PDB file of C-alpha atoms and ligand atoms in Angstrom:
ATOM      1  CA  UNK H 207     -87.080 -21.278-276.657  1.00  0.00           C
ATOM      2  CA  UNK H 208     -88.080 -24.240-277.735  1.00  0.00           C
ATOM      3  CA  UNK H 209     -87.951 -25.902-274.839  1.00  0.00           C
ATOM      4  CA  UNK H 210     -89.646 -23.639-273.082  1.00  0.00           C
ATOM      5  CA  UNK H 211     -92.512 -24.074-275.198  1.00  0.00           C
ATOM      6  CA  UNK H 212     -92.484 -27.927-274.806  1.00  0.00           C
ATOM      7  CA  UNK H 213     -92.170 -27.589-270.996  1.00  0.00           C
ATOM      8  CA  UNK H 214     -95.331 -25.074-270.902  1.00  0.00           C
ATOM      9  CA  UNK H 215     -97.167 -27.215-273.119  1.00  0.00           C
ATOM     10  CA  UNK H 216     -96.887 -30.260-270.300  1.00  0.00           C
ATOM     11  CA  UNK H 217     -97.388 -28.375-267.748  1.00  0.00           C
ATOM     12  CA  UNK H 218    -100.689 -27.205-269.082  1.00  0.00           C
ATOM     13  CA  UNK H 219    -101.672 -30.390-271.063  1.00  0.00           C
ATOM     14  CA  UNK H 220    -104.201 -32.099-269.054  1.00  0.00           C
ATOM     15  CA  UNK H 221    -103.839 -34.875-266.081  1.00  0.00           C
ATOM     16  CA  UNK H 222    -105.556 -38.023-265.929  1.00  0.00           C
ATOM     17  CA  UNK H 223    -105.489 -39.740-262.944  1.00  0.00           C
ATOM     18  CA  UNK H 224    -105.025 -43.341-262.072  1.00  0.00           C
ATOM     19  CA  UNK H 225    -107.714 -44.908-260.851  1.00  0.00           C
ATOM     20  CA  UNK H 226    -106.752 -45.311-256.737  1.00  0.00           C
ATOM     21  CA  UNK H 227    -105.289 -49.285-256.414  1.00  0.00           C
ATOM     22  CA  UNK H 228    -105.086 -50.883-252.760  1.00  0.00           C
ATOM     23  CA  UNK H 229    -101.479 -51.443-251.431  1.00  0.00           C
ATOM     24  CA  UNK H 230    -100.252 -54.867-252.105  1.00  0.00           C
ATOM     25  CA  UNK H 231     -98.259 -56.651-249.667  1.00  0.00           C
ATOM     26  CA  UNK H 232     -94.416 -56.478-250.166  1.00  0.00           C
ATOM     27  CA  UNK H 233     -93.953 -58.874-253.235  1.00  0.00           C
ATOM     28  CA  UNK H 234     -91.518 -59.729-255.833  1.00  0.00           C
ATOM     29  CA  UNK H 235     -91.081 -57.887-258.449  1.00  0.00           C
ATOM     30  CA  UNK H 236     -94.385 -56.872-260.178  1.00  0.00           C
ATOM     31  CA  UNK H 237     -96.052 -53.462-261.402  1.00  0.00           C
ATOM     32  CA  UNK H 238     -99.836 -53.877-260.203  1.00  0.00           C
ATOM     33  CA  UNK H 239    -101.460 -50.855-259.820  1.00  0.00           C
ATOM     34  CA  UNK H 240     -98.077 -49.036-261.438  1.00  0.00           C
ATOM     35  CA  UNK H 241     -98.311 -49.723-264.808  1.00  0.00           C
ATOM     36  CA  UNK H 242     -98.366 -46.497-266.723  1.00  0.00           C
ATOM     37  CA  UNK H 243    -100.258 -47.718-269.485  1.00  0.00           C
ATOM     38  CA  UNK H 244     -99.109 -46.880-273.470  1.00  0.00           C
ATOM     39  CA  UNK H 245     -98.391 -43.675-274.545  1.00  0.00           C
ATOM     40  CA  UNK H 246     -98.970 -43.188-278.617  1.00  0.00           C
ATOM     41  CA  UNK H 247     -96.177 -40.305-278.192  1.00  0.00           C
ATOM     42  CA  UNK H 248     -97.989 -38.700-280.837  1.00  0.00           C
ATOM     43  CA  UNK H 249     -99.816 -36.157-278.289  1.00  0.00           C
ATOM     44  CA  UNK H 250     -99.203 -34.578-275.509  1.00  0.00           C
ATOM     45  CA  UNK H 251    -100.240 -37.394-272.952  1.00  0.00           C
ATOM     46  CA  UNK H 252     -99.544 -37.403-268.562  1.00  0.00           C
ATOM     47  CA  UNK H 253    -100.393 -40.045-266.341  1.00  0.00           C
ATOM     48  CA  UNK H 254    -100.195 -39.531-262.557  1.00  0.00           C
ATOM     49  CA  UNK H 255    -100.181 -42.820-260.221  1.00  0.00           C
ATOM     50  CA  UNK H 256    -100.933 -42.267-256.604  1.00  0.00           C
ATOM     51  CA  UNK H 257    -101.572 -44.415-253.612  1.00  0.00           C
ATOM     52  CA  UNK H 258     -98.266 -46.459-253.952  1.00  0.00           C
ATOM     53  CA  UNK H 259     -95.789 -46.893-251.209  1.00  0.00           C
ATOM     54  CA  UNK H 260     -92.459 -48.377-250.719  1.00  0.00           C
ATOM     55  CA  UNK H 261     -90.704 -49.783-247.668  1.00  0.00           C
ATOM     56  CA  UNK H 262     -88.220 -48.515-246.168  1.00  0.00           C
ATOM     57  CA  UNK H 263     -86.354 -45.185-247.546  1.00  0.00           C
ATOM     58  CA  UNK H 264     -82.969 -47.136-248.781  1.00  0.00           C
ATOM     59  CA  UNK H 265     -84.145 -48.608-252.035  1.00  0.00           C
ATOM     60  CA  UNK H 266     -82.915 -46.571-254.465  1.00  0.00           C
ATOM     61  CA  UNK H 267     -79.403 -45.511-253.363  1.00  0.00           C
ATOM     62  CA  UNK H 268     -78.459 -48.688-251.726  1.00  0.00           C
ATOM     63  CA  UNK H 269     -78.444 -50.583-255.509  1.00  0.00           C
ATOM     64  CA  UNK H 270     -75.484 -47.385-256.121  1.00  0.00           C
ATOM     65  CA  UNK H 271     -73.103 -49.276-253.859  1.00  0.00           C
ATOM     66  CA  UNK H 272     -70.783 -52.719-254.528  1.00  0.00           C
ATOM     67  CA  UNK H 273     -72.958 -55.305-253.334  1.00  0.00           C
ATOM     68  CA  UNK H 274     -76.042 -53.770-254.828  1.00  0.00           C
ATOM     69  CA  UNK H 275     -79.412 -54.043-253.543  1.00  0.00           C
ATOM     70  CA  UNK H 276     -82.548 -55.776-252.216  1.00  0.00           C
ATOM     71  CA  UNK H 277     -85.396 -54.663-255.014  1.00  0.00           C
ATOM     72  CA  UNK H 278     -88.117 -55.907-252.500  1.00  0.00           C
ATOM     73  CA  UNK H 279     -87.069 -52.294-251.137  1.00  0.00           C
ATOM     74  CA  UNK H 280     -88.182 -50.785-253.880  1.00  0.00           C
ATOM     75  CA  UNK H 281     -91.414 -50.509-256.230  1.00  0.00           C
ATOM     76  CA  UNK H 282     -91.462 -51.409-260.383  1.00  0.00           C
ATOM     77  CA  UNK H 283     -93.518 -49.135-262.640  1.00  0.00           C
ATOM     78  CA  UNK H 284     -94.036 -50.104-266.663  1.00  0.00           C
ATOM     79  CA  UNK H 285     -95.069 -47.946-269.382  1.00  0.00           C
ATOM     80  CA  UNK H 286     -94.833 -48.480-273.055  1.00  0.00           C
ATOM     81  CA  UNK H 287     -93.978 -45.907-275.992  1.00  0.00           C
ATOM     82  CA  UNK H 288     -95.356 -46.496-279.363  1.00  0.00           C
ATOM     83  CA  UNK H 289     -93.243 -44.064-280.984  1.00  0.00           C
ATOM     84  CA  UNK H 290     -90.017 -42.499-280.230  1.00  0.00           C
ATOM     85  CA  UNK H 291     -91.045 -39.786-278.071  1.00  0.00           C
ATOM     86  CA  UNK H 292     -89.349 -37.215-275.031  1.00  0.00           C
ATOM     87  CA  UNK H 293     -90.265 -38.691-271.896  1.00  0.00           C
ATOM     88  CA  UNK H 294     -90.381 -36.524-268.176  1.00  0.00           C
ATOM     89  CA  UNK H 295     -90.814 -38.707-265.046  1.00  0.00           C
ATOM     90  CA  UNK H 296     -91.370 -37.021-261.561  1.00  0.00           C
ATOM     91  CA  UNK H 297     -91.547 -38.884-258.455  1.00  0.00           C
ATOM     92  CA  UNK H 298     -92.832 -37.067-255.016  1.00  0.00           C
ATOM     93  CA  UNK H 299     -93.602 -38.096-251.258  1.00  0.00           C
ATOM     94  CA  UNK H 300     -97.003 -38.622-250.139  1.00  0.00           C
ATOM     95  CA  UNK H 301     -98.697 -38.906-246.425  1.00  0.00           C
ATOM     96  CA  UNK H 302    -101.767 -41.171-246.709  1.00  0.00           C
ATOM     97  CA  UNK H 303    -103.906 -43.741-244.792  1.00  0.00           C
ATOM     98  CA  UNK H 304    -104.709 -46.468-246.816  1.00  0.00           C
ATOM     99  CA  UNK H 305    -108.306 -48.121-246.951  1.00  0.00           C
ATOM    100  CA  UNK H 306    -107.096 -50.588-244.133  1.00  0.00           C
ATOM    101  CA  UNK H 307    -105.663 -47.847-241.968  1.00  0.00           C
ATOM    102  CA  UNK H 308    -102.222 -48.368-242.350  1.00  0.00           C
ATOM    103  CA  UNK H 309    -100.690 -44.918-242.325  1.00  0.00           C
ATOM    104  CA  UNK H 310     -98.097 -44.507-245.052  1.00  0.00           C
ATOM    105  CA  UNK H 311     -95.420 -41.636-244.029  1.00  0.00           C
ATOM    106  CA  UNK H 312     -94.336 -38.754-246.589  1.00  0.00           C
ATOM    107  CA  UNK H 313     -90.920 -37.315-246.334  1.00  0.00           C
ATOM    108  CA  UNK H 314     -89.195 -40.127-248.559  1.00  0.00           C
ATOM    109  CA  UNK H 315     -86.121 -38.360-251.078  1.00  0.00           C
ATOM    110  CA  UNK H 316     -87.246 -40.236-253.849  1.00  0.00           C
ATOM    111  CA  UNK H 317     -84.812 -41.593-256.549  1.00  0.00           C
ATOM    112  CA  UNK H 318     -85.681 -43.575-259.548  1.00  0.00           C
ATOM    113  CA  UNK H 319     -84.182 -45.535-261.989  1.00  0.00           C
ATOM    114  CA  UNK H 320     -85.189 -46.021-265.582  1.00  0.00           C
ATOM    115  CA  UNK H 321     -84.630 -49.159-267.830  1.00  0.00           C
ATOM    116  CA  UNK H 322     -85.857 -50.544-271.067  1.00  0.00           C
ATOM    117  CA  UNK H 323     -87.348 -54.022-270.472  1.00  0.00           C
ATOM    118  CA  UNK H 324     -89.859 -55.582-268.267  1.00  0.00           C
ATOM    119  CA  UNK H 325     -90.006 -58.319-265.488  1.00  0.00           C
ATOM    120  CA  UNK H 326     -91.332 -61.870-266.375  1.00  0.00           C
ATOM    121  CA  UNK H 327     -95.015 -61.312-266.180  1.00  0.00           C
ATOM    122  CA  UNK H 328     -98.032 -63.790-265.379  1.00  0.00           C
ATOM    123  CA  UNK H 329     -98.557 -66.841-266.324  1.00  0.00           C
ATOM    124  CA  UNK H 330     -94.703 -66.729-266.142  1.00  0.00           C
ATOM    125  CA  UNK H 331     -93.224 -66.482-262.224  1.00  0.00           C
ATOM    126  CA  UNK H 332     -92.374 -63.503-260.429  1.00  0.00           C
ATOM    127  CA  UNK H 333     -88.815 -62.237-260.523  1.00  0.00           C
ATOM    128  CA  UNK H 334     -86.886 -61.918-257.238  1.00  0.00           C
ATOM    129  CA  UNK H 335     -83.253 -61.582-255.922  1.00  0.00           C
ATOM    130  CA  UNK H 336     -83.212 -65.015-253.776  1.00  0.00           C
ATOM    131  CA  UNK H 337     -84.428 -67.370-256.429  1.00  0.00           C
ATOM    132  CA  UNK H 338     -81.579 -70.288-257.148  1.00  0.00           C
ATOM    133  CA  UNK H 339     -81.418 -68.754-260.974  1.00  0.00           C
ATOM    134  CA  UNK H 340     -81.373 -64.798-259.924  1.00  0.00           C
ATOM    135  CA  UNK H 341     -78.172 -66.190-257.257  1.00  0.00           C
ATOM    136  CA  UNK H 342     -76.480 -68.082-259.971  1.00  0.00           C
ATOM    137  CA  UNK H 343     -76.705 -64.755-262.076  1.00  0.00           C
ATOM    138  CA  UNK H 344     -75.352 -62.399-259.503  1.00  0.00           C
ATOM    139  CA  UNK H 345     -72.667 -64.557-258.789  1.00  0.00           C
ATOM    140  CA  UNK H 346     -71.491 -64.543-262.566  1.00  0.00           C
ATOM    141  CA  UNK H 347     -72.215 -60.454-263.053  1.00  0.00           C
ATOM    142  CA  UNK H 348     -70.049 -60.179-259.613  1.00  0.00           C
ATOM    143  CA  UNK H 349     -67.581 -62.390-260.512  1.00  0.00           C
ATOM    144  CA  UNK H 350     -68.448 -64.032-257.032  1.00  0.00           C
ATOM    145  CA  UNK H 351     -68.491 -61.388-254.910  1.00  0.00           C
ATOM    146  CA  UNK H 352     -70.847 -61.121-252.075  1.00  0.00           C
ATOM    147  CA  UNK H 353     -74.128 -59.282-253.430  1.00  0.00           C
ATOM    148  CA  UNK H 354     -77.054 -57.983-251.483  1.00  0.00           C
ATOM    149  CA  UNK H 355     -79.615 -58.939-254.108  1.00  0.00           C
ATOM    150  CA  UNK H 356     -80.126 -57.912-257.682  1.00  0.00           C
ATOM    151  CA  UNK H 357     -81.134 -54.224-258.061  1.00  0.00           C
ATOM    152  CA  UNK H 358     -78.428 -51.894-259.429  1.00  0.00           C
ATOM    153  CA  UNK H 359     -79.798 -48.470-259.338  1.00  0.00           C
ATOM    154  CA  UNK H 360     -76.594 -46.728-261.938  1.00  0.00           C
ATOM    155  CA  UNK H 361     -76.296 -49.618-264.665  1.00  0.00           C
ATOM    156  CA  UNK H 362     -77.643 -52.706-266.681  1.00  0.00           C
ATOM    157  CA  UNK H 363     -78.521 -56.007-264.054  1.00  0.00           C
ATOM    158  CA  UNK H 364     -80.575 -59.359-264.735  1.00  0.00           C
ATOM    159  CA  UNK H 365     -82.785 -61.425-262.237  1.00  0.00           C
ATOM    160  CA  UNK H 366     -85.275 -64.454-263.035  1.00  0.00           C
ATOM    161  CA  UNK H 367     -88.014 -66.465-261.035  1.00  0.00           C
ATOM    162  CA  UNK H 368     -88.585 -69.556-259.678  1.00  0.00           C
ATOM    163  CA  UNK H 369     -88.651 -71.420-262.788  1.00  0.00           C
ATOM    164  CA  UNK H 370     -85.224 -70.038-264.205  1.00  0.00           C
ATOM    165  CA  UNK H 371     -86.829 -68.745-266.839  1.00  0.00           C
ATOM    166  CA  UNK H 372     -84.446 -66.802-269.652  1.00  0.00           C
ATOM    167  CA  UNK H 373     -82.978 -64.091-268.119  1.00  0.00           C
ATOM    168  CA  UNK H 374     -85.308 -60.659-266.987  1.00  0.00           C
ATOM    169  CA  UNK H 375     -82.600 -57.709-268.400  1.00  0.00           C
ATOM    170  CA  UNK H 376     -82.956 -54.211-267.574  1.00  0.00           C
ATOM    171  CA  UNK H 377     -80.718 -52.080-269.534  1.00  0.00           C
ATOM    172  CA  UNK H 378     -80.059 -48.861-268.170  1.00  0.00           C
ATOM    173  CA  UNK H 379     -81.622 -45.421-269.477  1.00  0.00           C
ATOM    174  CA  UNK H 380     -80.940 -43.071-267.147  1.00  0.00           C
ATOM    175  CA  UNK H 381     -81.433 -42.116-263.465  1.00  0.00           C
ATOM    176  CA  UNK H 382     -82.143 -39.232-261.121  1.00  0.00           C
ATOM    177  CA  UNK H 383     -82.939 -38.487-257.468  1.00  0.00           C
ATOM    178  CA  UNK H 384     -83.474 -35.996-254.481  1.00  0.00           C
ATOM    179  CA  UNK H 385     -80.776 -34.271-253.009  1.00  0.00           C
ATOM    180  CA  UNK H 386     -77.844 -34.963-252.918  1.00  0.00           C
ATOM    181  CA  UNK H 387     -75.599 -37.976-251.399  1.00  0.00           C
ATOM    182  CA  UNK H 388     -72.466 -38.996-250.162  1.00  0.00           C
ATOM    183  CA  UNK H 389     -71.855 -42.260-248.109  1.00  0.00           C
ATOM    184  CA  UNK H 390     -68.236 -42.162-248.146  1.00  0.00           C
ATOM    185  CA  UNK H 391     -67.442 -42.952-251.921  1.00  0.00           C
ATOM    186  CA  UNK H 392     -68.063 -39.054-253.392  1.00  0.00           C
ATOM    187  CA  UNK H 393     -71.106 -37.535-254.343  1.00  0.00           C
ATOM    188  CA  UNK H 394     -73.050 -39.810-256.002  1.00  0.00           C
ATOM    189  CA  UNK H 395     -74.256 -38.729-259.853  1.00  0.00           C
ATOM    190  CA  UNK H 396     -77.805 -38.241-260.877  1.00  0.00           C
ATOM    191  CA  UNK H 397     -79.018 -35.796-257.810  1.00  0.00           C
ATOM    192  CA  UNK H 398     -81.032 -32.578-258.359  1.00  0.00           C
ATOM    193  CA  UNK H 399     -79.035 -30.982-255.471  1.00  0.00           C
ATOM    194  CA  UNK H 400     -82.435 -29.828-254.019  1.00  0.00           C
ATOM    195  CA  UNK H 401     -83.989 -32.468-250.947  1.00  0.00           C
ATOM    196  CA  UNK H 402     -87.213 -31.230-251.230  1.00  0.00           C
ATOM    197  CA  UNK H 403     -88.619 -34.666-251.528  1.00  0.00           C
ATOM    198  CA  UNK H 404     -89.351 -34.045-255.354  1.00  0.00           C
ATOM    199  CA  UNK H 405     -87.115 -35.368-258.208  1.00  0.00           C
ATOM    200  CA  UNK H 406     -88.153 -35.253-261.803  1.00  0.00           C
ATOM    201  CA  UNK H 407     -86.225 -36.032-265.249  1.00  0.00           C
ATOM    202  CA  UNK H 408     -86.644 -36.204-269.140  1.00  0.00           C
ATOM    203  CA  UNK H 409     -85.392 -38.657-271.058  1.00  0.00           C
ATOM    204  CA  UNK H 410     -85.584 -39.053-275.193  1.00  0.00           C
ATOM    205  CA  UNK H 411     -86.445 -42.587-275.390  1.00  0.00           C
ATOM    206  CA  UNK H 412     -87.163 -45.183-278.709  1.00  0.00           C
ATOM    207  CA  UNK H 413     -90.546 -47.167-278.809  1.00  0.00           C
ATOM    208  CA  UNK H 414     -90.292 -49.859-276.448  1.00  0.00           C
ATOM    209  CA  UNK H 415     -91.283 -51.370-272.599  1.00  0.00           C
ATOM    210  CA  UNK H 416     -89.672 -49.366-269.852  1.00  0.00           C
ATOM    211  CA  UNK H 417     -89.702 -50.194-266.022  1.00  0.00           C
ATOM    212  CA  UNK H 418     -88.771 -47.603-264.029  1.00  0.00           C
ATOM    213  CA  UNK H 419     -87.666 -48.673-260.378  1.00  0.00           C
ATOM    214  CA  UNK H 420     -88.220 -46.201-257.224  1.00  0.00           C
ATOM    215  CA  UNK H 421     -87.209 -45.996-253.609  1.00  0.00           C
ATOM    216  CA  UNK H 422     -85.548 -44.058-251.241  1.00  0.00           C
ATOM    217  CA  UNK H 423     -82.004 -42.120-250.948  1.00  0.00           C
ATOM    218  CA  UNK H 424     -81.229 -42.392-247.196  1.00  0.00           C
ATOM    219  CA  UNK H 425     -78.367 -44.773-246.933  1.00  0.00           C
ATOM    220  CA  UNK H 426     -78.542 -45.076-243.268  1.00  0.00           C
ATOM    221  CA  UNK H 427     -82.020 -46.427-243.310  1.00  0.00           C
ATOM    222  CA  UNK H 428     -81.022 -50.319-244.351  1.00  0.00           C
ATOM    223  CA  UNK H 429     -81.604 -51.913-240.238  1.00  0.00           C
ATOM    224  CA  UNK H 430     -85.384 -53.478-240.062  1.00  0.00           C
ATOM    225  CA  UNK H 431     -88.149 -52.690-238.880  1.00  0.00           C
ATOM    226  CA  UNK H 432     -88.481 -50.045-241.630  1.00  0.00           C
ATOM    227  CA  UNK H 433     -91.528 -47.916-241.839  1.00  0.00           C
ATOM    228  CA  UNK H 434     -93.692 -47.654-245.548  1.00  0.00           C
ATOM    229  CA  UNK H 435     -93.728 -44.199-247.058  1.00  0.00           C
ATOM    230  CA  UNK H 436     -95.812 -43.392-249.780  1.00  0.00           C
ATOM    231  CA  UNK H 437     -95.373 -42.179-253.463  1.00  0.00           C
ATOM    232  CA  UNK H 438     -96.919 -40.523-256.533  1.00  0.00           C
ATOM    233  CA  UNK H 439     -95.241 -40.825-259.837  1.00  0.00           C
ATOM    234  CA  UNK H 440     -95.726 -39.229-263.194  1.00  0.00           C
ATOM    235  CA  UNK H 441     -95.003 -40.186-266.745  1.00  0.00           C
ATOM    236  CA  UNK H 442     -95.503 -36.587-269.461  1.00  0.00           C
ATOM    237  CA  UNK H 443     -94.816 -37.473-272.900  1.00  0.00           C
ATOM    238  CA  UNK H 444     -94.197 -34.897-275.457  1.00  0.00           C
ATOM    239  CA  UNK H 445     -93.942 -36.033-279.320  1.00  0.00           C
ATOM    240  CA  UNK H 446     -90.908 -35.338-281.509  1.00  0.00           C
ATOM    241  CA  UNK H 447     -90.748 -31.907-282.804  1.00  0.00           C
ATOM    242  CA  UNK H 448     -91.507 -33.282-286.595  1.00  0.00           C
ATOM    243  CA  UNK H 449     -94.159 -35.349-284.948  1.00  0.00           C
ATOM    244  CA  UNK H 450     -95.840 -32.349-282.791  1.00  0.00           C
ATOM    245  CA  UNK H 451     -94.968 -29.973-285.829  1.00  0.00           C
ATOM    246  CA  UNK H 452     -97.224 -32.617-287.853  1.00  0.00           C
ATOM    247  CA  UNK H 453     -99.823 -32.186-285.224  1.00  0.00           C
ATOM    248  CA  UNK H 454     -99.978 -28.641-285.361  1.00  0.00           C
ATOM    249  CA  UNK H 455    -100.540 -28.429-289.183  1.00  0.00           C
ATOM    250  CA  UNK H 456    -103.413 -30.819-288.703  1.00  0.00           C
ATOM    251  CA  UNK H 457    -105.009 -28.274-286.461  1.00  0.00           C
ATOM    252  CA  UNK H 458    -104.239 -25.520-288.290  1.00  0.00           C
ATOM    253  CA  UNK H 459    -105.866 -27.218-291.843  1.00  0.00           C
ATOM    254  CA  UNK H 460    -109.361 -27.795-289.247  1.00  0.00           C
ATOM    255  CA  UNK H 461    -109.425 -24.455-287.957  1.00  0.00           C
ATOM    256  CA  UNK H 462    -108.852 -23.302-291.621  1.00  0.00           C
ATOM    257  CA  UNK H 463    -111.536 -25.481-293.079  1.00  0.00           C
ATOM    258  CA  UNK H 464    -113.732 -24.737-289.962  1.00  0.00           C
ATOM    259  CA  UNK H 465    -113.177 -20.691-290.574  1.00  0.00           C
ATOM    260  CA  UNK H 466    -114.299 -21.246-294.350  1.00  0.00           C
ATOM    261  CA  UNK H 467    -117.562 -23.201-293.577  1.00  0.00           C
ATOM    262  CA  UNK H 468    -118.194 -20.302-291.117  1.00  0.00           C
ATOM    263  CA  UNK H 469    -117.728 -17.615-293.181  1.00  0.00           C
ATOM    264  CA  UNK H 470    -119.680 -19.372-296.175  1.00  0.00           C
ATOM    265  CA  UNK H 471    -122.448 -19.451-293.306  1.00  0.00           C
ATOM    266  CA  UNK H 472    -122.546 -15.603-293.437  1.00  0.00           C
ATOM    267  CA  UNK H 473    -121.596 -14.744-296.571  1.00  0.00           C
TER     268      UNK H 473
HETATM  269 CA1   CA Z 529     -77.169 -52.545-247.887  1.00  0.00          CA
HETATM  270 CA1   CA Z 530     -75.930 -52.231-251.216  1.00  0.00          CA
HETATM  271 CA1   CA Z 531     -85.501 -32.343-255.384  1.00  0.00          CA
END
């Protein structure tokens, strides 16, 4: 019942939009024009990001295997909590031409990773999976097993920058995706069962920096050239029950107060 009500109440609370940001060219890993922004978690409070795309549909599900994966194949979002709060991200496919031309596909089965942390941001250097210091940690997480790069879309992985500065760590939240998937190794966990390029998931999360990582789930897409496919993502935050209970007293009091003035105006 309850839930029920929270799930109406985000479906109807209103969307803002991110303002439009042009595709950057495939970097390390950095979250411009995906940063979420803070959420108080006091309100109800949605963000959708459009006009992001990834390359190649392989990201996500090929950091599920044993030499993990490239996270150049995928794309970084942020967001930031103030308050302990219950958390719903949705990722979909999206056909656009970007202000250059470039046609971005739709079609991608989306799956998405979430962890608390962020990358190394500016003036500090830009994580990625070939710097000397990111190598040197794989090869001590793997025990010295041979490692695609860094990403690992089902638990907790480090990477650093060009400067081998302390350790980036993303500890694992949680993860969904579209579908459904088995390469050979069982079904693996997390899918919605449903490849309707669409995959969403709620999380109850403590105040803190997330980064969510995104790509695709088709695990025979991982031989260039790849094509880019584009994305929209969006964060929904809902307050804690005491915290939206709170919330709704505070509008009840105004409405009170407001009903006495008005009926003092007529009496
Ligand atoms: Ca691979
Ligand atoms: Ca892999
Ligand atoms: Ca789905």
């Amino acid at each position: 019942m309850k839930k029920t009500l929270i799930k109406n109440l985000v479906m109807y609370s209103a969307v803002i939009f991110a303002s439009m940001t042009a595709l950057q060219a495939m970097a390390h890993i950095g979250y411009g024009g995906r940063d979420f922004g803070s959420f108080t978690g006091a309100t109800l409070e949605s963000l959708t990001i459009s006009n992001q795309a990834v390359t190649g549909s392989h990201g996500w599900i090929d950091g599920t295997d044993a030499d993990w994966g490239d996270s150049h194949r995928l794309r970084a979002y942020r967001f930031h909590l103030d308050n302990d709060a219950d958390v719903s991200i949705s990722f979909g496919d999206l056909a656009y031409t970007t202000s250059t031309g470039t046609s971005l596909l739709g079609g991608i089965n989306p799956g998405f990773s979430l962890y608390s942390g962020l990358a190394h941001l500016a003036p500090l250097g830009a994580d990625y999976d070939s710097a000397p210091g990111s190598v040197a940690l794989r090869d001590a997480d793997s025990g010295g097993a041979f490692t695609e790069g860094s990403f690992r879309a089902l638990t907790d992985w480090r990477i650093t920058n060009d400067n081998n500065d302390p350790a980036t760590v993303f500890t694992y939240v949680g993860s969904a995706y579209d579908g459904s998937v088995d390469y050979g190794s069982g079904v693996i966990a997390g899918g919605d069962g449903i490849a309707d390029n669409f995959v969403s998931q709620s999380f109850h999360l403590t105040a803190g920096d997330y980064t969510i990582f995104v790509g695709g789930t088709d695990y025979s897409d991982q031989v260039a050239p790849w094509d880019s496919y584009g994305l929209e993502g969006v964060v929904s935050v809902v307050p804690e029950p005491e915290i939206y209970a709170m919330l709704l007293v505070g509008l009840g009091l105004v409405s009170v107060c407001a009903n006495r003035r008005q009926n003092y105006a007529y009496s």
